[in-house]
GROMACS .gro file of C-alpha atoms in nm:
model
  247
    1MET     CA    1  -0.002   0.021   0.013
    2MET     CA    2   0.288   0.222   0.079
    3SER     CA    3   0.553   0.153  -0.176
    4PRO     CA    4   0.487   0.327  -0.523
    5SER     CA    5   0.698   0.269  -0.814
    6HIS     CA    6   1.015   0.458  -0.854
    7ARG     CA    7   1.168   0.545  -1.167
    8LYS     CA    8   1.555   0.555  -1.135
    9PRO     CA    9   1.722   0.252  -1.157
   10ARG     CA   10   2.088   0.054  -1.100
   11ILE     CA   11   2.210   0.238  -0.849
   12THR     CA   12   2.269  -0.002  -0.499
   13VAL     CA   13   2.490   0.150  -0.196
   14LEU     CA   14   2.814  -0.029  -0.113
   15LYS     CA   15   3.027   0.027   0.187
   16THR     CA   16   3.333   0.230   0.220
   17SER     CA   17   3.639   0.238   0.446
   18LYS     CA   18   3.606   0.562   0.625
   19LYS     CA   19   3.253   0.428   0.767
   20GLU     CA   20   3.076   0.622   0.494
   21HIS     CA   21   2.880   0.459   0.192
   22THR     CA   22   2.823   0.528  -0.212
   23LEU     CA   23   2.650   0.458  -0.457
   24SER     CA   24   2.794   0.200  -0.732
   25ILE     CA   25   2.583   0.104  -1.048
   26HIS     CA   26   2.613  -0.277  -1.066
   27ALA     CA   27   2.292  -0.476  -0.895
   28PRO     CA   28   2.030  -0.696  -0.980
   29LYS     CA   29   1.647  -0.562  -0.925
   30LYS     CA   30   1.471  -0.635  -0.588
   31ASP     CA   31   1.108  -0.594  -0.503
   32ALA     CA   32   1.068  -0.344  -0.286
   33PRO     CA   33   1.216  -0.298   0.116
   34PRO     CA   34   1.011  -0.428   0.404
   35CYS     CA   35   1.149  -0.113   0.593
   36GLY     CA   36   1.185   0.267   0.453
   37LEU     CA   37   1.225   0.642   0.503
   38TRP     CA   38   1.024   0.835   0.700
   39LEU     CA   39   1.093   1.185   0.607
   40ARG     CA   40   0.921   1.455   0.826
   41LEU     CA   41   0.910   1.834   0.770
   42GLY     CA   42   0.763   2.120   0.903
   43PRO     CA   43   0.663   2.364   1.027
   44ASP     CA   44   0.887   2.612   0.872
   45LEU     CA   45   0.899   2.552   0.521
   46ALA     CA   46   1.194   2.715   0.311
   47LEU     CA   47   1.048   2.628  -0.056
   48ASP     CA   48   1.406   2.684  -0.234
   49ILE     CA   49   1.591   2.479   0.016
   50LEU     CA   50   1.396   2.200   0.130
   51THR     CA   51   1.306   2.139  -0.259
   52ARG     CA   52   1.709   2.115  -0.316
   53ASP     CA   53   1.740   1.865  -0.016
   54LEU     CA   54   1.460   1.690  -0.118
   55LYS     CA   55   1.587   1.610  -0.530
   56GLN     CA   56   1.900   1.523  -0.351
   57ILE     CA   57   1.769   1.280  -0.108
   58PHE     CA   58   1.494   1.137  -0.330
   59PHE     CA   59   1.789   1.056  -0.607
   60ALA     CA   60   1.882   0.818  -0.341
   61ILE     CA   61   1.584   0.643  -0.317
   62ASN     CA   62   1.538   0.624  -0.592
   63SER     CA   63   1.903   0.480  -0.662
   64THR     CA   64   1.914   0.164  -0.477
   65SER     CA   65   1.906  -0.203  -0.636
   66TYR     CA   66   1.473  -0.220  -0.542
   67LYS     CA   67   1.246  -0.222  -0.834
   68LYS     CA   68   1.016   0.014  -0.601
   69ASN     CA   69   1.036   0.218  -0.305
   70MET     CA   70   0.894   0.218   0.050
   71HIS     CA   71   0.943   0.552   0.139
   72THR     CA   72   0.691   0.888   0.263
   73LEU     CA   73   0.705   1.227   0.306
   74GLU     CA   74   0.540   1.359   0.579
   75ILE     CA   75   0.467   1.720   0.661
   76SER     CA   76   0.267   1.974   0.964
   77GLY     CA   77   0.196   2.283   0.986
   78ASP     CA   78  -0.031   2.549   1.073
   79GLU     CA   79  -0.324   2.445   0.800
   80ASN     CA   80  -0.448   2.825   0.859
   81ASP     CA   81  -0.135   3.014   0.734
   82LYS     CA   82  -0.167   3.029   0.269
   83ASP     CA   83   0.185   3.010   0.266
   84PHE     CA   84   0.252   2.689   0.412
   85LYS     CA   85  -0.070   2.555   0.282
   86ASP     CA   86   0.107   2.665  -0.066
   87THR     CA   87   0.417   2.527  -0.022
   88ALA     CA   88   0.393   2.250   0.112
   89THR     CA   89   0.142   2.114  -0.180
   90LEU     CA   90   0.420   2.216  -0.450
   91LEU     CA   91   0.680   1.998  -0.191
   92PHE     CA   92   0.401   1.712  -0.189
   93ALA     CA   93   0.413   1.735  -0.567
   94LEU     CA   94   0.742   1.702  -0.586
   95ALA     CA   95   0.778   1.389  -0.389
   96ARG     CA   96   0.519   1.194  -0.582
   97ALA     CA   97   0.672   1.246  -0.895
   98HIS     CA   98   0.946   1.094  -0.762
   99GLY     CA   99   0.703   0.801  -0.665
  100ILE     CA  100   0.715   0.892  -0.238
  101THR     CA  101   0.382   0.871  -0.092
  102THR     CA  102   0.277   1.217   0.151
  103ILE     CA  103   0.123   1.197   0.406
  104PHE     CA  104   0.004   1.511   0.590
  105ARG     CA  105  -0.009   1.531   0.963
  106GLY     CA  106  -0.319   1.704   1.100
  107THR     CA  107  -0.653   1.698   1.013
  108ALA     CA  108  -0.799   1.536   0.719
  109GLN     CA  109  -0.930   1.818   0.521
  110SER     CA  110  -0.626   1.972   0.505
  111ALA     CA  111  -0.461   1.682   0.370
  112HIS     CA  112  -0.714   1.625   0.118
  113GLU     CA  113  -0.669   1.984   0.033
  114LEU     CA  114  -0.294   1.940  -0.003
  115GLU     CA  115  -0.354   1.636  -0.281
  116ALA     CA  116  -0.180   1.379   0.019
  117ASP     CA  117  -0.229   1.064   0.005
  118GLY     CA  118  -0.307   1.007   0.317
  119VAL     CA  119  -0.299   1.171   0.666
  120LEU     CA  120  -0.192   1.105   1.009
  121LEU     CA  121  -0.391   1.168   1.284
  122ASP     CA  122  -0.347   1.207   1.685
  123ASN     CA  123  -0.740   1.171   1.766
  124LEU     CA  124  -0.937   0.866   1.681
  125ASP     CA  125  -1.231   0.971   1.710
  126ASP     CA  126  -1.166   1.217   1.392
  127LEU     CA  127  -1.098   0.879   1.193
  128THR     CA  128  -1.473   0.842   1.053
  129ALA     CA  129  -1.447   1.154   0.875
  130ALA     CA  130  -1.130   1.159   0.764
  131ARG     CA  131  -1.273   0.787   0.602
  132LYS     CA  132  -1.576   0.980   0.456
  133LEU     CA  133  -1.327   1.195   0.281
  134PHE     CA  134  -1.042   0.991   0.145
  135GLU     CA  135  -1.277   0.697   0.077
  136GLU     CA  136  -1.131   0.356   0.034
  137ASP     CA  137  -0.791   0.529  -0.212
  138GLY     CA  138  -0.658   0.725   0.112
  139ILE     CA  139  -0.397   0.562   0.348
  140ILE     CA  140  -0.490   0.654   0.737
  141GLY     CA  141  -0.308   0.673   0.995
  142ILE     CA  142  -0.256   0.741   1.394
  143SER     CA  143  -0.023   0.814   1.630
  144CYS     CA  144   0.051   0.629   1.938
  145GLY     CA  145   0.280   0.819   2.145
  146LEU     CA  146   0.381   0.542   2.336
  147SER     CA  147   0.064   0.392   2.395
  148ASN     CA  148  -0.056   0.059   2.340
  149GLU     CA  149  -0.381   0.091   2.460
  150LYS     CA  150  -0.370   0.364   2.198
  151ALA     CA  151  -0.201   0.126   1.935
  152ALA     CA  152  -0.529  -0.158   2.036
  153ALA     CA  153  -0.816   0.110   1.950
  154ALA     CA  154  -0.606   0.231   1.623
  155TYR     CA  155  -0.622  -0.208   1.505
  156ASP     CA  156  -1.009  -0.223   1.607
  157ALA     CA  157  -1.029   0.084   1.414
  158ALA     CA  158  -0.850  -0.120   1.128
  159VAL     CA  159  -0.641   0.224   1.077
  160ASP     CA  160  -0.353   0.156   0.797
  161PHE     CA  161  -0.046   0.206   0.992
  162VAL     CA  162   0.025   0.410   1.319
  163THR     CA  163   0.326   0.597   1.464
  164PHE     CA  164   0.514   0.514   1.801
  165GLY     CA  165   0.740   0.750   1.967
  166THR     CA  166   0.711   1.100   2.104
  167SER     CA  167   0.777   1.480   2.031
  168LYS     CA  168   1.047   1.502   2.247
  169ASN     CA  169   1.409   1.453   2.188
  170THR     CA  170   1.407   1.127   2.257
  171LEU     CA  171   1.412   0.735   2.122
  172PRO     CA  172   1.091   0.533   2.212
  173ASP     CA  173   1.150   0.155   2.292
  174ALA     CA  174   1.186  -0.091   2.047
  175GLN     CA  175   1.020  -0.340   2.243
  176ILE     CA  176   0.717  -0.159   2.257
  177LEU     CA  177   0.664  -0.249   1.822
  178LYS     CA  178   0.563  -0.658   1.997
  179PHE     CA  179   0.263  -0.506   2.109
  180TRP     CA  180   0.174  -0.410   1.738
  181THR     CA  181   0.369  -0.634   1.532
  182ILE     CA  182   0.147  -0.969   1.721
  183LEU     CA  183  -0.165  -0.803   1.606
  184THR     CA  184  -0.107  -0.698   1.284
  185ASP     CA  185   0.073  -0.670   0.968
  186HIS     CA  186  -0.017  -0.322   0.925
  187PRO     CA  187   0.300  -0.046   0.843
  188ALA     CA  188   0.478   0.096   1.234
  189VAL     CA  189   0.656   0.383   1.199
  190ILE     CA  190   0.905   0.505   1.476
  191GLU     CA  191   0.973   0.915   1.543
  192GLY     CA  192   1.194   1.018   1.684
  193PRO     CA  193   1.580   1.157   1.650
  194VAL     CA  194   1.703   0.795   1.459
  195SER     CA  195   2.051   0.731   1.364
  196ASN     CA  196   2.253   0.529   1.113
  197ASP     CA  197   2.354   0.325   1.434
  198TYR     CA  198   1.985   0.244   1.616
  199CYS     CA  199   1.797   0.228   1.349
  200ALA     CA  200   1.888  -0.170   1.326
  201TYR     CA  201   1.687  -0.219   1.660
  202TYR     CA  202   1.348  -0.101   1.530
  203VAL     CA  203   1.410  -0.232   1.206
  204GLU     CA  204   1.449  -0.588   1.377
  205ALA     CA  205   1.170  -0.509   1.633
  206GLY     CA  206   0.973  -0.485   1.286
  207ALA     CA  207   0.909  -0.113   1.263
  208SER     CA  208   0.834  -0.069   0.884
  209PHE     CA  209   0.960   0.305   0.863
  210ILE     CA  210   1.225   0.493   1.035
  211ASP     CA  211   1.240   0.841   1.094
  212ALA     CA  212   1.528   1.010   0.927
  213ARG     CA  213   1.430   1.346   0.933
  214ASP     CA  214   1.754   1.470   1.232
  215TYR     CA  215   1.975   1.231   1.091
  216ILE     CA  216   1.995   1.312   0.748
  217TRP     CA  217   1.945   1.683   0.766
  218SER     CA  218   2.234   1.743   1.030
  219HIS     CA  219   2.472   1.528   0.867
  220SER     CA  220   2.803   1.703   0.798
  221LYS     CA  221   2.846   1.597   0.461
  222GLY     CA  222   2.506   1.686   0.306
  223VAL     CA  223   2.134   1.481   0.301
  224MET     CA  224   2.260   1.304   0.024
  225GLN     CA  225   2.489   1.085   0.246
  226GLY     CA  226   2.312   1.104   0.519
  227THR     CA  227   2.057   0.910   0.288
  228VAL     CA  228   2.313   0.683   0.168
  229ASN     CA  229   2.399   0.559   0.513
  230MET     CA  230   2.057   0.529   0.645
  231LEU     CA  231   1.963   0.338   0.363
  232HIS     CA  232   2.269   0.124   0.410
  233ALA     CA  233   2.196   0.095   0.769
  234ILE     CA  234   1.837  -0.046   0.715
  235ASP     CA  235   1.969  -0.298   0.435
  236LEU     CA  236   2.184  -0.447   0.673
  237ALA     CA  237   1.966  -0.471   0.970
  238LEU     CA  238   1.725  -0.656   0.746
  239GLU     CA  239   2.001  -0.918   0.650
  240ASN     CA  240   2.112  -0.960   0.989
  241LYS     CA  241   1.731  -1.001   1.043
  242ASN     CA  242   1.681  -1.258   0.756
  243THR     CA  243   1.987  -1.434   0.833
  244GLY     CA  244   1.835  -1.500   1.285
  245LYS     CA  245   1.539  -1.638   1.094
  246ALA     CA  246   1.729  -1.917   0.894
  247GLN     CA  247   1.943  -2.076   1.195
   0.00000   0.00000   0.00000
């Protein structure tokens, strides 16, 4: 559901001796990865800078060895600010053009107006209205914080995905994913300042998406290198997870 086709082929990720990773052009194409990047933006959107950065990020994403990508752009901000909404609309259009799923964090009405693929809600009470607006094609999720009880209610309501984590500068315990992955195979997003050194804990625990915003945009060598490093770390974690299952 959240893995649209991408458009740029033939480049894969290889490790170098300097703990950075680079792009190379020799790899058979695989289907889609079971875990992807969750890119969060907002509330302040500088169109020129973000357009430049996102193009680099999307190039790295669409240059991996997968036939399809598994990545999402989430935007949040002031829904009453026309300039914000105009910028968000343009950034969502850019993401869709590169095969990236688009989610607005806020009201379903604004998500629909911004032509996002779906909405991330905070309140389960808003779910019925969101479904009515998006009908069957929309992707509707609930932010669960650190609450298994809210996740259970989201499961009962048949949401398309959930997020775990807080708005603070902390990481959730990877064990929070156990409850959700026992219930369902619907996607779970881990929110927080996840680096490439720590993403394996969440990938191996069953996360479907990793919040990569802080790591990618703070990387000393730029957003493309940050993206490549994070994608490589996810691939390594998936390999370790699959190796463990085979043993």
